Short mmCIF file of C-alpha atoms in Angstrom, two decimals:
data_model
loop_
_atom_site.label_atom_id
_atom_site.label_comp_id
_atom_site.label_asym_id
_atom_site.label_seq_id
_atom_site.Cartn_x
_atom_site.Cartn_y
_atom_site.Cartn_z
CA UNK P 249 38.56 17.30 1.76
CA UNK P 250 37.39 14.41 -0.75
CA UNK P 251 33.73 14.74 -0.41
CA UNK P 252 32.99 11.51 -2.95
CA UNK P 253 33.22 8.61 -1.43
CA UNK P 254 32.84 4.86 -2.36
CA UNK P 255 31.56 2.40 0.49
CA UNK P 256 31.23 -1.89 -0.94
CA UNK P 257 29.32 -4.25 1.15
CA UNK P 258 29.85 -7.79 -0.01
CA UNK P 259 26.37 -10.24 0.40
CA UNK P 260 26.97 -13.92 1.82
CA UNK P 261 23.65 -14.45 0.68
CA UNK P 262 22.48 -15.45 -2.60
CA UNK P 263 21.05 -12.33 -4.18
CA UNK P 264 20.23 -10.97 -7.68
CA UNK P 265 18.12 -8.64 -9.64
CA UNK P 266 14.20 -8.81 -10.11
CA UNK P 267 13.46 -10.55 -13.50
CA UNK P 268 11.41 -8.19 -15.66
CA UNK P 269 6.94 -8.21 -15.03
CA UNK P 270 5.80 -11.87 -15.49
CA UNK P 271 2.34 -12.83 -16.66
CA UNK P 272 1.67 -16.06 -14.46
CA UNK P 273 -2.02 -16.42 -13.12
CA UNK P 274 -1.56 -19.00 -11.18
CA UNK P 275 -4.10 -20.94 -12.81
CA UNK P 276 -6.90 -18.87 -11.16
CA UNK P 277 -8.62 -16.20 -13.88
CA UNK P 278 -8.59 -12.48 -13.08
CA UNK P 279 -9.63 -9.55 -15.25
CA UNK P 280 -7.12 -7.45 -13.78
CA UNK P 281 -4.26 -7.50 -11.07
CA UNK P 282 -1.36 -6.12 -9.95
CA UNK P 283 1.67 -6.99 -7.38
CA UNK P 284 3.33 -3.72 -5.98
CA UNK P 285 6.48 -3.44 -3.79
CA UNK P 286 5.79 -1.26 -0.94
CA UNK P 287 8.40 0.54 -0.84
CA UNK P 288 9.48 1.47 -4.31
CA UNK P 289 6.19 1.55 -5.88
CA UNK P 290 7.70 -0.64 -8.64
CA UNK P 291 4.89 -2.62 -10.45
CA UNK P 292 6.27 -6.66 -10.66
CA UNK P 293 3.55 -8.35 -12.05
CA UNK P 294 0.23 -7.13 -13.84
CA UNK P 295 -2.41 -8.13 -16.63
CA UNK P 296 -4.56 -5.46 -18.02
CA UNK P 297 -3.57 -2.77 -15.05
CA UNK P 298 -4.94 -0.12 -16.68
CA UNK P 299 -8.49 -1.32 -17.47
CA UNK P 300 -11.12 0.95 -15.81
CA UNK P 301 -13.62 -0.70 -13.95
CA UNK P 302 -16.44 -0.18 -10.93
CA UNK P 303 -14.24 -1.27 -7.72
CA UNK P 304 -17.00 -1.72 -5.08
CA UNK P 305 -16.22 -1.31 -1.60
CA UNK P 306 -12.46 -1.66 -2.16
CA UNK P 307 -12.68 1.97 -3.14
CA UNK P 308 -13.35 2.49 1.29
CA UNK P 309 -9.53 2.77 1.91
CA UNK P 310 -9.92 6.33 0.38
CA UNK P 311 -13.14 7.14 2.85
CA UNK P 312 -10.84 5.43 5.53
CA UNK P 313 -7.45 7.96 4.50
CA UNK P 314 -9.64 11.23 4.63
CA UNK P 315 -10.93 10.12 7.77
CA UNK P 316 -7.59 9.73 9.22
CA UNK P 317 -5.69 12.67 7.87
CA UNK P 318 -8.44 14.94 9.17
CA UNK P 319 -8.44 16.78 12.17
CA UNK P 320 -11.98 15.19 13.18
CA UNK P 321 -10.91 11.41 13.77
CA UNK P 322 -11.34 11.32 17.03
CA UNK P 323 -14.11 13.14 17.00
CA UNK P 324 -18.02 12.14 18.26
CA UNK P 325 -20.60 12.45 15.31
CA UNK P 326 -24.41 11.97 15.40
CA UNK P 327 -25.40 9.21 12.87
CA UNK P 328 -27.78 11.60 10.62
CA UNK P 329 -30.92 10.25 8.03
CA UNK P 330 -27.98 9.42 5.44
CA UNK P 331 -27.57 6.46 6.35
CA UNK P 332 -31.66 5.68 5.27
CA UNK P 333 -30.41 5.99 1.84
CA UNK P 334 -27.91 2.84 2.62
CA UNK P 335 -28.42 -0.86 1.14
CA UNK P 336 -25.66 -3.64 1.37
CA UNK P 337 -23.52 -4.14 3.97
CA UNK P 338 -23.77 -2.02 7.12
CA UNK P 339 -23.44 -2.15 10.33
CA UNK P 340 -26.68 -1.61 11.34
CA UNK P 341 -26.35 2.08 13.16
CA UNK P 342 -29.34 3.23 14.10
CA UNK P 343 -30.13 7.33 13.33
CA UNK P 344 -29.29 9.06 16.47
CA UNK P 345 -26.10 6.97 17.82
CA UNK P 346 -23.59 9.06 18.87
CA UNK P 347 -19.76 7.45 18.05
CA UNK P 348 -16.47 8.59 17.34
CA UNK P 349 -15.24 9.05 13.92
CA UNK P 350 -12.36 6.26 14.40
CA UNK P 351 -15.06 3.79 15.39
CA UNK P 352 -16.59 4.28 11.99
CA UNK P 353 -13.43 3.74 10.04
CA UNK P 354 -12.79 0.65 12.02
CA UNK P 355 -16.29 -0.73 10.64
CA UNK P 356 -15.36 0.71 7.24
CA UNK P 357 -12.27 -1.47 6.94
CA UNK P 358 -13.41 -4.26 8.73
CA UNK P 359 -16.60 -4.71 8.22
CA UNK P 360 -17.12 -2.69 5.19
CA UNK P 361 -20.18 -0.24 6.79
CA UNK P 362 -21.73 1.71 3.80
CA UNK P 363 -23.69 3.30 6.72
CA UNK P 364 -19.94 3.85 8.30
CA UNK P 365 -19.15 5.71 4.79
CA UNK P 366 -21.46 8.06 4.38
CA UNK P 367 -21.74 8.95 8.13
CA UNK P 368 -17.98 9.55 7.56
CA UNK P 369 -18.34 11.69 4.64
CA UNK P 370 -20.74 14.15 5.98
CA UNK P 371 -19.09 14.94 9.31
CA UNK P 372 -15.93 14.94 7.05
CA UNK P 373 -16.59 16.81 3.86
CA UNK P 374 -19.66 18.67 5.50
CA UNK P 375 -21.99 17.35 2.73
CA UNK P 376 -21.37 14.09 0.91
CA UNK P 377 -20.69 15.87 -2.82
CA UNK P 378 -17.77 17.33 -0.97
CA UNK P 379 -16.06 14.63 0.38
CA UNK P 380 -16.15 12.91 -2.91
CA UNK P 381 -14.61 15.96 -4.30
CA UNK P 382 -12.28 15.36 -1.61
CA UNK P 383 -11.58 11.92 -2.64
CA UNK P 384 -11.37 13.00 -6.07
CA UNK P 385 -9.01 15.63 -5.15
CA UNK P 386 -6.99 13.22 -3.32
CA UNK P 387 -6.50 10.78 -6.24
CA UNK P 388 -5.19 13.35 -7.88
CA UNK P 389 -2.59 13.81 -5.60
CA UNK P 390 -1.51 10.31 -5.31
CA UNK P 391 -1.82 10.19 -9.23
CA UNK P 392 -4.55 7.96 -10.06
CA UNK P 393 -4.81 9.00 -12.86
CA UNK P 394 -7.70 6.73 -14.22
CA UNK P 395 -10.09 6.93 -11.00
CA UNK P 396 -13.17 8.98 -10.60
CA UNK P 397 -15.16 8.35 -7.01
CA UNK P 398 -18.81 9.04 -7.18
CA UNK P 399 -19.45 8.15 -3.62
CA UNK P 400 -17.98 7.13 -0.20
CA UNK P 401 -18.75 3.44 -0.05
CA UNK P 402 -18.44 2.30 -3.71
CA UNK P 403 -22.41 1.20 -4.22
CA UNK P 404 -22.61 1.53 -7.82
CA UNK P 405 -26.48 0.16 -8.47
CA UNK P 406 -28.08 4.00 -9.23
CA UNK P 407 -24.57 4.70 -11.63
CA UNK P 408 -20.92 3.99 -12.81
CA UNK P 409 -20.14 3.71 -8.96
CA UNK P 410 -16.53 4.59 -8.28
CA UNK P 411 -14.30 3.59 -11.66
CA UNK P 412 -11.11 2.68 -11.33
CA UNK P 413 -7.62 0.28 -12.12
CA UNK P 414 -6.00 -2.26 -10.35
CA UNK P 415 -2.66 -0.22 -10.61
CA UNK P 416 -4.22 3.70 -9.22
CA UNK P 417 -5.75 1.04 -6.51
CA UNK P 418 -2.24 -0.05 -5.64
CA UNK P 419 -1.05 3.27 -5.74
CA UNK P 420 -3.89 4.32 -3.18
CA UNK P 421 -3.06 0.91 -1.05
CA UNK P 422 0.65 2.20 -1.34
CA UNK P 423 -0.25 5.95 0.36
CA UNK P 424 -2.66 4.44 2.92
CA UNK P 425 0.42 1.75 4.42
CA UNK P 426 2.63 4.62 4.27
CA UNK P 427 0.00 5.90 7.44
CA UNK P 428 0.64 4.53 10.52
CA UNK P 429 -2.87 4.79 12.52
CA UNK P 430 -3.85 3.60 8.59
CA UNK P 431 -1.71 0.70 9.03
CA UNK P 432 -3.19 -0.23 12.75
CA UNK P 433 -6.55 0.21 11.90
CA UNK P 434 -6.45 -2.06 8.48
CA UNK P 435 -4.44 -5.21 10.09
CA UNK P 436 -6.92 -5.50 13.31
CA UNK P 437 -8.80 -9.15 13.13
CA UNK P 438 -11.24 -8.13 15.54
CA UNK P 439 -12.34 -4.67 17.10
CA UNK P 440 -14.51 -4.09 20.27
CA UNK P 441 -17.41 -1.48 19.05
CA UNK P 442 -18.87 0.64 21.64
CA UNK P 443 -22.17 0.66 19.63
CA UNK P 444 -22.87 -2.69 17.76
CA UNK P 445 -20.72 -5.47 19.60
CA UNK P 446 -17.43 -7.12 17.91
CA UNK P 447 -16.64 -6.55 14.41
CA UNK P 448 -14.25 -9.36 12.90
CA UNK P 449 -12.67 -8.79 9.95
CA UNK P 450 -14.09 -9.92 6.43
CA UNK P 451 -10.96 -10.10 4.68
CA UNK P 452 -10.24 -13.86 5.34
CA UNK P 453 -5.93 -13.60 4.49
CA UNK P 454 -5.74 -10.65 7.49
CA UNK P 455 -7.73 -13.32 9.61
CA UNK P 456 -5.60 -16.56 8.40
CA UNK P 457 -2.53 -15.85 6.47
CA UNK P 458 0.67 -15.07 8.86
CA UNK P 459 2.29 -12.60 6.44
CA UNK P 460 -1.22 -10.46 5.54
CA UNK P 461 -0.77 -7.07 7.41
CA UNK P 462 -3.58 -5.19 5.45
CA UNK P 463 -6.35 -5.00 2.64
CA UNK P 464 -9.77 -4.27 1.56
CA UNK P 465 -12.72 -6.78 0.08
CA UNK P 466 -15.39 -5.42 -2.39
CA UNK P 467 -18.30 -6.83 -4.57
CA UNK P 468 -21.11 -5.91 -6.26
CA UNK P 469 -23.09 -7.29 -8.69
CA UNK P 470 -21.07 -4.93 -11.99
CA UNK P 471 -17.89 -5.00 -10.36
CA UNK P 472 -17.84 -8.42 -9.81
CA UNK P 473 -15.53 -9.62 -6.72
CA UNK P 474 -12.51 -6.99 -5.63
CA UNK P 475 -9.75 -7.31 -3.41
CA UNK P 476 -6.70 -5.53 -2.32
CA UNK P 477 -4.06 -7.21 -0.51
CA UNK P 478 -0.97 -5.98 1.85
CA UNK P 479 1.97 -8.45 3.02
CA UNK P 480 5.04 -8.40 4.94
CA UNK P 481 7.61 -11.26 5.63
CA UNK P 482 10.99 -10.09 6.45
CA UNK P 483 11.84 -6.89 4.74
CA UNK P 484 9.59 -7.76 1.58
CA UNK P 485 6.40 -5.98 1.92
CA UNK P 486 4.07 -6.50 -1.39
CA UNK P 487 0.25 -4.99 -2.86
CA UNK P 488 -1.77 -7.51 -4.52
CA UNK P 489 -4.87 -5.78 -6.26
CA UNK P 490 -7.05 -7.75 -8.41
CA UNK P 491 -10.44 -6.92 -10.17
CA UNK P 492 -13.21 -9.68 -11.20
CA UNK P 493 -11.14 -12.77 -9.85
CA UNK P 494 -13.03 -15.59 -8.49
CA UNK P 495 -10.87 -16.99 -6.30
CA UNK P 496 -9.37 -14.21 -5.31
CA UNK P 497 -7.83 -14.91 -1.74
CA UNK P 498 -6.19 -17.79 -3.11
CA UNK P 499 -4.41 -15.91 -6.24
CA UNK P 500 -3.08 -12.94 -3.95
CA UNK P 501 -1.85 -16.62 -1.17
CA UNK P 502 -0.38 -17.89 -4.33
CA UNK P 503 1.27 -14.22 -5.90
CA UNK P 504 2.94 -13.34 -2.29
CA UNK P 505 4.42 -16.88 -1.29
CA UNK P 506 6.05 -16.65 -4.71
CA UNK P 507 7.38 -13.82 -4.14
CA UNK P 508 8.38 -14.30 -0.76
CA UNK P 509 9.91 -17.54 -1.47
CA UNK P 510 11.81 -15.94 -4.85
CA UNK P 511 13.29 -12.31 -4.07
CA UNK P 512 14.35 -10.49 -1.07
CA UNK P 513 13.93 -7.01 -0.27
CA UNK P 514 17.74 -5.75 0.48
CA UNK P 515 17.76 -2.00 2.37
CA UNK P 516 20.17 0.62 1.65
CA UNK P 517 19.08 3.63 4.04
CA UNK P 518 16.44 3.35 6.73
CA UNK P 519 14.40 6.00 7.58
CA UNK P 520 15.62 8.38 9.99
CA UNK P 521 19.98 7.73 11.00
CA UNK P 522 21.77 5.46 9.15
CA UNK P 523 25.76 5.36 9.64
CA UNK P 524 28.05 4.88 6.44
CA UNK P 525 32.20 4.66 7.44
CA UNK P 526 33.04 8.24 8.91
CA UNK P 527 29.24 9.45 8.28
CA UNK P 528 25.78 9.73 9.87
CA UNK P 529 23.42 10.53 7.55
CA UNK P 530 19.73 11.00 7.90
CA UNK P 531 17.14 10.68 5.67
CA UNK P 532 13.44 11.14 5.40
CA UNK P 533 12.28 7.81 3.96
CA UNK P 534 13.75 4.19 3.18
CA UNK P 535 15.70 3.55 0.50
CA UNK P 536 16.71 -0.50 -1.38
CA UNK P 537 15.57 -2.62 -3.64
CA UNK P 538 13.89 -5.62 -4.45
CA UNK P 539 15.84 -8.94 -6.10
CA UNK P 540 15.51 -12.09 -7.20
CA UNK P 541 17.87 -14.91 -4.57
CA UNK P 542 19.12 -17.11 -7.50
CA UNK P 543 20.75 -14.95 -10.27
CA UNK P 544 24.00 -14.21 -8.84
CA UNK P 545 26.38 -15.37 -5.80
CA UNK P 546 27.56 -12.00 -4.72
CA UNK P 547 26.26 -8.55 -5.25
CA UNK P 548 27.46 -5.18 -3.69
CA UNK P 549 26.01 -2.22 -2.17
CA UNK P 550 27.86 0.61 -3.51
CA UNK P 551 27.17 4.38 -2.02
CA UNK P 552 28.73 7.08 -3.44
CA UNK P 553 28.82 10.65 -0.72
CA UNK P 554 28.78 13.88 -1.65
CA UNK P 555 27.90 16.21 1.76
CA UNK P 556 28.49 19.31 -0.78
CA UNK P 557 24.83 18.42 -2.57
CA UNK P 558 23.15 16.65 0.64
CA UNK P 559 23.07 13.75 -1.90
CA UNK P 560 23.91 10.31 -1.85
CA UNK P 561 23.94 7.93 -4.77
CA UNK P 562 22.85 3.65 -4.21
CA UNK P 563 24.18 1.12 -6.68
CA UNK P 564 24.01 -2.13 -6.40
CA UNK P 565 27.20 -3.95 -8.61
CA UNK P 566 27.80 -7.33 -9.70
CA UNK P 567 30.69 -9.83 -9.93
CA UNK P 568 31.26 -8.63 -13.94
CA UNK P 569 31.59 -4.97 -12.36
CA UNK P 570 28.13 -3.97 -14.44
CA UNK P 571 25.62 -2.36 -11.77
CA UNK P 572 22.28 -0.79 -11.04
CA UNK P 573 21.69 2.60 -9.78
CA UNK P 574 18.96 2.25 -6.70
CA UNK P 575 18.33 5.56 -6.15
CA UNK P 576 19.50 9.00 -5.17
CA UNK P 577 18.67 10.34 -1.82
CA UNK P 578 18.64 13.84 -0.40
CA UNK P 579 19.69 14.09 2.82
CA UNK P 580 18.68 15.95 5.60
CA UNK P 581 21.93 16.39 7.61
CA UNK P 582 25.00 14.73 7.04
CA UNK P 583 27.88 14.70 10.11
CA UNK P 584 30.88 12.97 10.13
CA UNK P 585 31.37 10.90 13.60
#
C-alpha cells in the first residue's frame, strides 16, 4: 500500500504569503506592542517586544486563568479583610459577602476588581504569596520568559508591581483564548452581579468594535496606559498588546482593520475530523496559516500522508512550484473511508 500521498487544492481567491514584521505605528506613539495570530502564535508586527515593564491590571487575565482552571470556580467564597488592603478600582465588596468564585472573575475582566483579585487569590492559592507563586509558576509554563507577578491585581505603588513584555503578554492572551469559559467570560459587554448590580465592560473595542471578541485594560501611574486586545473576522483571529500608548484603542482599531483588510487566515486541518481523498483524519488542534491577498493569483494546499508515522505534512505551493511547509501534524487516528 502507498502510504505517501499528495492531495492539491487550487484557491480562486487571491492569496499569498505574509510579508515579513512591519514597523508601522499608525501615527499613534507606543512604547511597546505586538500583533499575534491566534492560532500560530506567529508574532506579525512588534516594536521593542521585549522591553520589561510594570503592566497594571492587564496582568488580571492570569488571576482570571487560575481561577478558571481550578477546581473552585464555581465555588462560594466569603470576601475576607484582604480586600481592606485594596485602593484603585474595585468593585466595592463589602467584608462578609458571600459570592461565587466566577462572579469575581467576571468583575476582574470586566470591571477590573482589585478587591475581585485578591479575594480570588486567597480562596485560590490559600494565601496570596501562593497564588502569585502560582502565577509565576504558570508563566513559566506558557514561557514568559521575561514576567515576574508580584501580586494578583497588578497595583504596583508599594513596588515593581507585576513586570512584564508586550510579547509574554500575548503569549498569556494566546493561552487564555485557547479556554473556552476564558473566552465567554472576557467577550461579555455587560454581566448581571448578584452582589453589586450590572457591571459593563471597560474595555471600550469589546463594547463598540464588531470584530473585538476579548481583552484586558490597565493603568497606573508607572505603567502608564496598557491594553491587550483579541479579534476575530472570518477565520483571522489577531492579539494586539501594547504598553504606554496613548491612544491606545485607536492603534489596536487601526492594527486589526489592516490586517483584516490585508491577509486571510487559510485552514488546513480543523480541530477534531477533517476528511482528505480516501482519509479521515483527526487531530487535536487547528492547523493553517496566515497570508497576505495580493502577492499571488493562485496558491495550493499541498498534504503529504503517511498513516505509518500518524503524521501529516502542510505545504502551501506557488505557481513557480517553490512552497512553504505549514506544519506537521500528529494525528490521533487515521481511517480510510
Amino acid at each position: 500500500m502507498k502510504f505517501l500521498l499528495k492531495i492539491f487544492f487550487v484557491l480562486t481567491s487571491l492569496i499569498g504569503i505574509t510579508s515579513k514584521t512591519e514597523q508601522v505605528n499608525d501615527g499613534i506613539y507606543a512604547r511597546s506592542y505586538v500583533v499575534m495570530e491566534q492560532n500560530s502564535g506567529n508574532l506579525l508586527e512588534s516594536k521593542d517586544c521585549n522591553l520589561k515593564r510594570s503592566v497594571a491590571s492587564v496582568s488580571k487575565i492570569m488571576t482570571a486563568i487560575l481561577a478558571i482552571e481550578s477546581d473552585n470556580l464555581f465555588n462560594a467564597v466569603t470576601v475576607g479583610e484582604e480586600i481592606k488592603t485594596i485602593v484603585g478600582s474595585s468593585l466595592y465588596l463589602a467584608e462578609g459577602t458571600n459570592v461565587n468564585i466566577i462572579e469575581l472573575v467576571y468583575g476582574l475582566l470586566l470591571r477590573s476588581g482589585n478587591d475581585a483579585a485578591v479575594t480570588i487569590a486567597k480562596n485560590v492559592g490559600g494565601s496570596i504569596e501562593d497564588f502569585v507563586s502560582m502565577m509565576n509558576n504558570k508563566a513559566q509554563e506558557i514561557g514568559m520568559k521575561n514576567t515576574v507577578f508580584s501580586n494578583p491585581s497588578g497595583l504596583d505603588m508599594y513596588d515593581e508591581g507585576n513586570v512584564s513584555t508586550s510579547y509574554d503578554l500575548a503569549l498569556l492572551m494566546r493561552y487564555c483564548m485557547n479556554n473556552g469559559t476564558f473566552r465567554e467570560i472576557n467577550r461579555t459587554q455587560t454581566f448581571k452581579s448578584s452582589v453589586k448590580g450590572t457591571w459593563s465592560n471597560k474595555h471600550k473595542l469589546i463594547q463598540n468594535y464588531e470584530y473585538a471578541i476579548g481583552g484586558k485594560t490597565g493603568y497606573t501611574k508607572k505603567a502608564k496606559r496598557t491594553l491587550i486586545t483579541s479579534a476575530r473576522k472570518d477565520d483571522l483571529e489577531l492579539i494586539v498588546v501594547t504598553l504606554d500608548c496613548g491612544s491606545d484603542f485607536a492603534f489596536h482599531k487601526a492594527k486589526f482593520e489592516r490586517y483584516f483588510a490585508s491577509h486571510t487566515y487559510l485552514t488546513f486541518l480543523n480541530k477534531g475530523t477533517n476528511y482528505i481523498l480516501n482519509y479521515e483524519i483527526v487531530v487535536d488542534k487547528e492547523y493553517g496559516i496566515i497570508i497576505e491577498n495580493l502577492k499571488l493569483k493562485n496558491v495550493t494546499k499541498h498534504y503529504q500522508i503517511n498513516p505509518k508515522n500518524n503524521e501529516v505534512k502542510m505545504y502551501l505551493v506557488f505557481d513557480d512550484n517553490s512552497s512553504i511547509e505549514v506544519g506537521r501534524a500528529k494525528v490521533i487516528t487515521f481511517k480510510i473511508n
